């Protein structure tokens, strides 16, 4: 099947059958009863568990039965998800609105060290060297530079400046590896927000001569990043810093602008690498500084293991595919408008923020690849917080609120903190929440009644090593791609973020004393209030 001719999920013959099954069997979320489903099927856990080593996923506590799973898998077939995946891997320009290929998978296969024969790329990943011609050499340069920074006793602090996809992935990975005891080297800091409070609170803690700034921006035109980078450079010079080229490095697809800024070392990448998918490239320089080149390569190797699973596992046993189908089931058949992510590991506390960009920027769309309006709902709201903190915030709503929200628990089997009294308690709390959501409880008073039958998934990682983390993040990337593919969406553009940026320029001029006339009445009144008395 040619990927351009693929049918949108809602236009396949499977869709009405899926919807009908949902109405009859599961339509009102309360009718299908998980407790009963477990009682009737001793094999339910095996049937709804999937392995994509090193990850294990237990999907059994979801509002789904075997016929629904079968229909969903048929839907993935009917939509040509595999052909779409193969087109991406072959370097075809599947990002149609920008006429670009989608290259993040290629970056993790463009390893600069020779892969052992059993590790070679699957046949589906074609033309790595022609899709991302410079990737191998760029990664080699970036890793050797990262090692030199780690060895440089003169650099005590590294500040990563970037926002969105140029921030969230590296920030998450560095936090995770640090918490898992897998990071060393200079202190790493991240600055993203245009709000000067973020940078201003960091700078007094730094010594200019001992600080390295990494400016990461695909376009090198993002307002937040340019403002922060310029303010950091002004501060550096005001502190007596003289060698901007040594203390500022850049990572960008716009090398001319990065060089014009004054960065000494500049690492480039291609236009086909989307920001929210970019941590596998030199965008992950901070990761390589924290974890060393071996750690960075292990992260990539974990992602490659997930790529291999995504390419080779049959659709019915394919974890990213089945998770995406479950997402679609909840969104379009059961009409659930959000999903909650609860990582039970302090190192994964930024996972919800990372997923918010990955999922909502990719699939929060209103038209399909051909520009036709979608007929069904697209990306739900992704939200969440690290456990067990979330239990003391929004879990009340998950258990007894009026909305059913599927929860994804992410558990890590082994801890790395050496505090013997903590980890079993943490894991017990996660499993207890998943169990309580399902079982519910008859209450002796209405306010003590728990309806139960509330769905959750458990994703289990053996540890928070770079390898496991790489596999987890690649899983989320592929799931996001599959879900967009089922909806017929281009998951790789983000036109929706442009309009606000244009308005901001006009409003900033007004805030600085410019004319209020061109603004709408509400904005003009607020600007006038912020400007204060004339
Ligand atoms: O928010 C819009 C966006 O374009 C994201 O897609 C991107 O990750 C982020 O801004 C940062 O962009 P850049 O890497 O070009 O600075």
XYZ file of C-alpha atoms and ligand atoms in Angstrom:
550
model
C 0.000 0.000 0.000
C 1.354 3.451 -0.902
C 1.421 5.546 2.271
C -0.140 8.499 0.425
C -3.179 6.388 -0.457
C -3.730 5.123 3.078
C -7.224 5.298 4.488
C -7.962 7.365 7.560
C -9.146 5.158 10.443
C -12.652 6.618 10.481
C -13.007 5.949 6.739
C -12.206 2.237 6.919
C -14.806 -0.521 6.949
C -13.550 -1.564 10.389
C -14.527 1.723 12.012
C -18.326 1.208 12.127
C -17.786 -2.324 13.429
C -15.502 -0.994 16.123
C -17.974 1.723 17.069
C -20.827 -0.779 17.141
C -18.853 -3.124 19.349
C -18.048 -0.236 21.640
C -21.724 0.751 21.884
C -22.996 -2.773 22.494
C -20.398 -4.124 24.824
C -18.569 -1.235 26.343
C -20.304 1.970 25.282
C -21.103 3.352 28.681
C -17.810 2.948 30.517
C -19.677 1.441 33.468
C -21.174 -1.481 31.592
C -18.043 -3.463 30.876
C -16.826 -4.589 34.256
C -13.151 -5.244 34.773
C -13.777 -7.283 37.907
C -16.101 -9.529 35.984
C -13.692 -9.701 33.043
C -10.949 -10.996 35.352
C -13.363 -13.465 36.968
C -14.386 -14.835 33.569
C -10.934 -15.097 32.028
C -8.071 -16.660 33.953
C -5.764 -15.768 31.051
C -6.643 -12.077 31.012
C -3.244 -10.908 32.300
C -1.328 -12.972 29.706
C -3.764 -11.987 26.976
C -3.347 -8.287 27.645
C 0.336 -8.162 28.592
C 3.027 -7.329 26.082
C 6.766 -7.441 26.223
C 9.117 -5.221 24.297
C 12.357 -5.922 26.112
C 13.426 -4.429 28.417
C 9.852 -3.186 28.970
C 6.827 -5.080 30.167
C 3.342 -3.648 29.755
C 0.286 -4.887 31.612
C -2.776 -3.678 29.727
C -5.168 -6.064 31.449
C -6.786 -3.413 33.668
C -8.125 -1.519 30.667
C -11.749 -1.348 29.517
C -11.146 -3.623 26.616
C -12.099 -7.150 25.610
C -10.608 -9.586 23.117
C -13.008 -8.742 20.244
C -12.227 -5.046 20.664
C -8.522 -5.782 20.596
C -9.030 -7.838 17.437
C -11.004 -5.076 15.727
C -8.436 -2.476 16.718
C -5.624 -4.561 15.265
C -7.665 -4.907 12.067
C -7.995 -1.147 12.047
C -4.197 -0.730 12.166
C -3.969 -3.113 9.222
C -6.695 -1.372 7.245
C -5.009 2.005 7.801
C -1.687 0.784 6.425
C 0.200 1.739 9.572
C 3.058 -0.597 8.599
C 3.361 0.999 5.145
C 3.380 4.442 6.757
C 6.064 3.342 9.227
C 8.160 1.898 6.403
C 7.815 5.117 4.409
C 9.139 7.052 7.404
C 12.032 4.619 7.775
C 12.805 4.762 4.055
C 13.231 8.525 4.347
C 10.148 9.485 2.349
C 8.802 12.995 2.850
C 5.951 11.996 5.119
C 5.899 15.438 6.757
C 3.850 16.665 3.841
C 3.107 20.240 4.917
C 6.836 20.945 5.158
C 7.892 18.444 2.458
C 10.413 16.867 4.815
C 11.392 13.332 5.739
C 11.190 12.326 9.404
C 14.641 11.355 10.572
C 14.763 10.806 14.323
C 14.960 7.017 13.985
C 17.833 7.326 11.513
C 19.807 9.393 14.005
C 19.925 6.558 16.484
C 20.996 4.067 13.845
C 23.714 6.360 12.467
C 26.010 5.196 15.199
C 29.564 6.363 14.829
C 30.917 3.029 16.035
C 30.488 -0.053 13.919
C 27.484 -2.091 15.044
C 27.982 -5.806 15.581
C 26.358 -7.983 12.868
C 23.437 -8.910 15.143
C 22.860 -5.211 15.852
C 22.662 -4.096 12.227
C 19.656 -2.018 11.199
C 16.583 -3.967 10.117
C 15.973 -3.980 6.380
C 13.141 -1.427 6.755
C 15.560 1.314 7.853
C 17.029 2.166 4.535
C 19.512 4.718 3.276
C 20.651 5.955 6.674
C 23.660 7.652 5.104
C 21.602 9.316 2.412
C 18.701 10.340 4.673
C 21.003 11.883 7.301
C 24.334 12.145 5.493
C 26.301 13.917 8.231
C 24.769 12.218 11.247
C 27.489 9.699 11.926
C 30.340 12.211 11.806
C 28.330 14.824 13.730
C 27.571 12.359 16.519
C 31.241 11.372 16.688
C 32.247 15.043 16.976
C 29.575 15.766 19.531
C 30.529 12.793 21.711
C 34.215 13.605 21.614
C 33.418 17.229 22.489
C 31.217 16.022 25.379
C 34.105 13.920 26.675
C 36.424 16.923 26.473
C 33.971 18.988 28.539
C 33.736 16.203 31.116
C 37.527 16.105 31.347
C 37.914 19.892 31.535
C 38.457 20.740 35.202
C 38.031 24.412 34.280
C 34.321 23.920 33.514
C 32.215 23.358 36.602
C 28.783 24.318 35.228
C 27.000 23.728 31.944
C 23.824 25.653 31.099
C 21.553 24.205 28.420
C 19.410 26.966 26.874
C 16.500 25.843 24.690
C 12.726 25.419 24.817
C 10.081 22.882 23.761
C 11.705 20.008 21.937
C 15.064 21.684 22.360
C 14.674 21.389 26.121
C 12.223 18.736 27.305
C 13.966 15.574 26.066
C 17.472 16.444 27.270
C 16.069 17.813 30.554
C 14.078 14.633 31.209
C 16.957 12.310 30.376
C 19.509 14.216 32.444
C 17.131 14.313 35.423
C 16.431 10.608 35.063
C 20.050 9.535 34.747
C 21.060 11.797 37.604
C 18.399 10.282 39.883
C 19.458 6.799 38.800
C 23.077 7.490 39.681
C 24.111 7.304 36.033
C 25.319 10.871 35.608
C 28.549 12.614 36.567
C 30.666 15.523 35.343
C 29.959 19.245 35.657
C 26.717 20.535 37.152
C 24.017 20.818 34.519
C 21.323 23.475 34.456
C 18.421 24.019 32.068
C 16.914 27.373 31.172
C 13.868 27.487 28.916
C 11.371 30.124 29.930
C 11.259 33.594 28.451
C 10.461 34.680 32.000
C 13.726 36.286 33.099
C 13.217 34.974 36.632
C 14.494 31.589 35.498
C 17.811 32.797 34.093
C 18.198 35.510 36.726
C 17.917 33.009 39.541
C 20.656 30.845 38.036
C 23.282 33.394 36.971
C 24.362 34.549 40.458
C 25.281 30.934 41.240
C 27.683 30.710 38.286
C 31.247 31.853 37.642
C 31.585 33.075 34.071
C 35.073 31.680 33.486
C 33.933 28.221 34.617
C 30.604 28.051 32.753
C 29.734 26.598 29.373
C 26.468 27.633 27.693
C 24.873 25.282 25.153
C 22.331 27.102 22.993
C 19.966 24.607 21.371
C 17.462 25.712 18.783
C 16.519 23.997 15.561
C 15.602 27.279 13.896
C 17.871 29.543 15.935
C 14.961 31.941 15.678
C 12.894 31.050 18.745
C 12.182 34.161 20.803
C 12.691 32.558 24.226
C 15.980 30.903 23.351
C 17.450 33.920 21.601
C 16.473 36.199 24.499
C 17.992 33.851 27.074
C 21.129 33.264 24.997
C 21.685 36.998 24.473
C 21.100 37.755 28.144
C 23.519 34.965 29.120
C 26.126 36.366 26.711
C 25.600 39.913 28.087
C 26.053 38.563 31.614
C 29.166 36.626 30.587
C 30.768 39.738 29.094
C 29.714 41.894 32.056
C 31.447 39.417 34.354
C 34.705 39.975 32.470
C 34.349 36.901 30.265
C 36.327 37.334 27.100
C 36.187 34.129 25.103
C 32.566 33.869 23.938
C 33.512 31.254 21.347
C 34.902 28.904 24.010
C 32.040 29.402 26.457
C 29.096 29.267 24.022
C 28.381 26.271 21.822
C 25.335 25.862 19.641
C 23.232 23.032 18.290
C 21.001 23.966 15.392
C 19.742 23.215 11.921
C 20.511 26.873 11.157
C 24.288 26.931 11.493
C 24.701 30.341 9.872
C 22.615 31.992 12.600
C 24.364 29.972 15.324
C 27.775 31.122 14.087
C 26.581 34.721 13.753
C 25.619 34.577 17.432
C 29.254 33.879 18.276
C 29.184 30.235 19.288
C 32.580 28.591 18.828
C 31.568 24.993 18.323
C 28.372 24.459 16.335
C 26.757 21.073 15.823
C 24.255 20.819 12.996
C 21.361 18.616 12.082
C 18.861 18.276 9.279
C 15.439 19.890 8.804
C 13.787 16.489 8.922
C 14.577 16.071 12.607
C 11.585 17.374 14.570
C 12.359 19.252 17.784
C 10.279 16.973 20.005
C 12.017 13.912 18.565
C 15.533 15.326 18.597
C 17.271 14.168 21.769
C 19.078 11.384 19.855
C 21.043 13.958 17.864
C 23.511 16.644 19.038
C 20.475 18.196 20.752
C 21.382 15.598 23.400
C 24.830 17.144 24.009
C 23.891 17.814 27.647
C 22.966 14.130 27.983
C 26.379 13.110 26.647
C 28.081 15.522 29.051
C 26.132 14.038 31.960
C 26.310 10.365 31.030
C 29.448 10.265 28.907
C 29.597 8.949 25.381
C 29.014 5.405 26.624
C 25.821 6.497 28.399
C 24.572 8.363 25.331
C 25.260 5.346 23.133
C 23.457 3.074 25.601
C 20.438 5.403 25.416
C 20.484 5.097 21.641
C 20.920 1.319 21.843
C 17.818 1.081 24.070
C 15.871 3.109 21.522
C 17.149 0.871 18.744
C 15.870 -2.185 20.621
C 12.423 -0.569 20.635
C 12.749 0.348 16.944
C 13.492 -3.280 16.170
C 10.419 -4.386 18.120
C 8.253 -1.765 16.382
C 9.456 -2.931 12.978
C 9.408 -6.673 13.564
C 6.671 -7.554 16.068
C 3.298 -8.464 14.527
C 0.700 -5.726 14.984
C -1.187 -7.797 17.564
C 1.920 -8.075 19.786
C 3.451 -4.732 18.911
C 3.596 -2.560 22.023
C 3.631 0.923 20.432
C 0.860 -0.148 18.047
C -1.321 -1.652 20.779
C -0.866 1.346 23.088
C -1.818 3.713 20.263
C -4.886 1.588 19.482
C -5.888 1.714 23.128
C -5.473 5.497 23.066
C -7.748 5.634 20.027
C -10.266 3.320 21.687
C -10.543 5.578 24.704
C -10.603 8.799 22.716
C -12.924 7.925 19.849
C -15.028 4.999 21.039
C -15.421 5.743 24.729
C -15.113 9.511 24.278
C -12.559 10.072 27.028
C -10.919 13.458 26.707
C -7.729 13.046 28.720
C -5.137 10.562 29.852
C -3.033 10.712 32.968
C 0.632 9.686 33.208
C 1.958 8.835 36.653
C 5.653 7.920 36.653
C 6.594 6.440 40.012
C 10.193 7.613 39.943
C 11.564 10.996 40.931
C 13.872 10.872 37.892
C 10.844 10.727 35.596
C 9.079 13.736 37.110
C 9.365 15.619 33.810
C 7.851 12.763 31.799
C 4.335 14.297 31.767
C 5.711 17.609 30.441
C 7.773 15.798 27.811
C 4.734 13.767 26.734
C 2.528 16.831 26.650
C 4.659 18.268 23.881
C 5.253 14.954 22.136
C 1.601 13.941 22.035
C -0.320 17.191 21.928
C 1.999 19.108 19.566
C 2.152 16.069 17.279
C -1.470 14.979 17.246
C -3.450 18.004 18.435
C -4.608 18.698 14.887
C -7.897 19.465 13.160
C -7.138 18.372 9.599
C -5.660 15.302 7.969
C -2.605 14.937 5.744
C -4.643 16.139 2.761
C -6.013 19.173 4.581
C -9.497 17.723 5.055
C -11.195 18.337 8.426
C -11.014 15.383 10.793
C -14.330 13.716 11.518
C -13.323 12.372 14.930
C -11.556 13.790 17.970
C -7.733 13.915 17.934
C -5.158 14.139 20.750
C -6.620 14.005 24.246
C -5.128 16.124 27.012
C -2.052 14.420 28.433
C -1.365 15.331 32.015
C 0.102 13.916 35.191
C 2.712 14.116 37.883
C 5.255 11.874 39.541
C 3.950 9.422 42.087
C 3.479 9.265 44.932
C 3.042 13.078 44.940
C 0.068 12.896 42.584
C -1.816 10.742 45.074
C -2.029 13.775 47.308
C -3.257 16.032 44.538
C -5.532 14.684 41.815
C -6.020 11.011 42.609
C -9.200 11.905 44.483
C -10.664 12.910 41.117
C -9.357 9.765 39.430
C -11.109 7.564 41.987
C -14.371 9.413 42.556
C -14.611 12.267 40.039
C -17.235 12.386 37.314
C -14.766 11.747 34.468
C -13.147 8.432 33.697
C -9.450 9.035 33.029
C -7.184 6.179 31.912
C -4.018 6.260 34.006
C -0.603 5.072 32.901
C 1.622 4.004 35.787
C 5.335 3.861 34.936
C 7.259 1.742 37.427
C 10.974 1.060 37.751
C 11.787 -2.249 39.425
C 15.200 -1.348 40.846
C 16.057 1.770 42.767
C 19.451 3.428 42.913
C 19.233 5.381 46.152
C 20.262 2.869 48.774
C 17.476 3.867 51.185
C 16.070 0.417 51.988
C 12.754 1.576 53.412
C 11.548 3.499 50.359
C 11.307 1.573 47.140
C 8.986 -1.272 48.099
C 6.632 1.313 49.609
C 6.715 3.368 46.419
C 6.002 0.388 44.164
C 3.291 -0.826 46.528
C 1.612 2.552 46.324
C 1.636 2.521 42.524
C 0.191 -0.973 42.322
C -2.306 -0.167 45.058
C -3.617 2.796 43.078
C -3.989 0.739 39.918
C -5.770 -1.999 41.874
C -8.000 0.395 43.793
C -9.036 2.188 40.598
C -10.143 -1.147 39.186
C -11.726 -2.734 42.267
C -13.426 0.261 43.799
C -15.316 -0.287 47.043
C -18.888 -0.277 48.262
C -19.151 2.571 50.731
C -21.083 2.716 53.996
C -21.786 6.328 53.067
C -22.098 7.874 49.578
C -18.876 9.850 49.950
C -17.032 6.645 50.799
C -18.229 4.807 47.720
C -15.598 4.083 45.060
C -17.190 3.087 41.748
C -14.103 1.195 40.542
C -13.872 -0.164 36.999
C -11.474 2.690 36.262
C -8.808 1.795 33.721
C -5.056 1.819 34.040
C -1.953 0.493 32.323
C 1.289 -0.451 34.059
C 4.563 -0.017 32.202
C 7.424 -1.731 33.964
C 11.104 -0.921 33.457
C 13.798 -3.082 35.072
C 15.876 -0.018 35.995
C 16.455 3.553 34.939
C 19.612 2.782 32.985
C 20.234 4.731 29.765
C 19.267 1.595 27.829
C 15.860 1.207 29.523
C 15.156 4.919 29.284
C 16.016 4.943 25.574
C 13.560 2.109 24.994
C 10.822 3.890 26.959
C 11.183 7.157 25.041
C 11.302 5.416 21.668
C 8.147 3.546 22.680
C 6.368 6.852 23.287
C 7.620 8.270 19.984
C 6.361 5.284 17.998
C 3.032 5.201 19.809
C 2.536 8.881 18.995
C 3.377 8.220 15.342
C 0.943 5.277 15.133
C -1.890 7.238 16.712
C -1.381 10.091 14.251
C -1.220 7.552 11.451
C -4.556 6.013 12.519
C -6.125 9.455 12.487
C -4.523 10.316 9.134
C -2.696 13.251 10.717
C 0.697 14.720 9.897
C 2.243 14.316 13.363
C 5.401 16.191 12.413
C 4.358 19.787 11.874
C 3.092 22.343 14.429
C 1.481 25.244 12.608
C -0.783 25.865 15.580
C 2.004 27.497 17.570
C 2.665 30.244 15.023
C -0.304 32.582 15.460
C 0.381 33.484 19.084
C 4.004 34.266 18.251
C 2.872 36.848 15.669
C 0.495 38.542 18.102
C 3.217 38.694 20.760
C 5.363 41.026 18.636
C 2.532 43.526 18.223
C 1.583 43.378 21.900
C 5.188 43.795 23.051
C 5.393 46.985 20.985
C 2.236 48.218 22.718
C 3.588 47.299 26.162
C 6.676 49.361 25.387
C 4.514 52.402 24.683
C 3.365 51.747 21.119
C -0.139 52.291 19.784
C -3.010 50.427 21.438
C -5.306 51.111 18.516
C -4.600 47.975 16.472
C -5.364 45.718 19.463
C -8.775 44.300 20.378
C -10.530 46.046 23.268
C -9.737 43.395 25.880
C -6.027 43.163 25.051
C -5.743 46.960 24.798
C -7.309 47.395 28.250
C -5.001 44.815 29.800
C -1.935 46.374 28.159
C -3.012 49.795 29.406
C -3.373 48.379 32.908
C 0.058 46.741 32.744
C 1.633 49.960 31.463
C 0.244 51.786 34.480
C -0.669 55.463 34.684
C 0.801 57.464 31.777
O 6.648 25.459 20.281
C 6.959 25.445 18.954
C 8.326 24.929 18.672
O 8.552 25.197 17.329
C 8.522 23.455 18.991
O 8.037 22.619 18.014
C 9.990 23.387 19.157
O 10.388 22.208 19.793
C 10.244 24.629 19.960
O 9.344 25.581 19.430
C 11.652 25.147 19.905
O 12.029 25.439 18.599
P 13.540 25.636 18.219
O 14.264 24.361 18.469
O 13.547 26.034 16.778
O 14.089 26.729 19.095
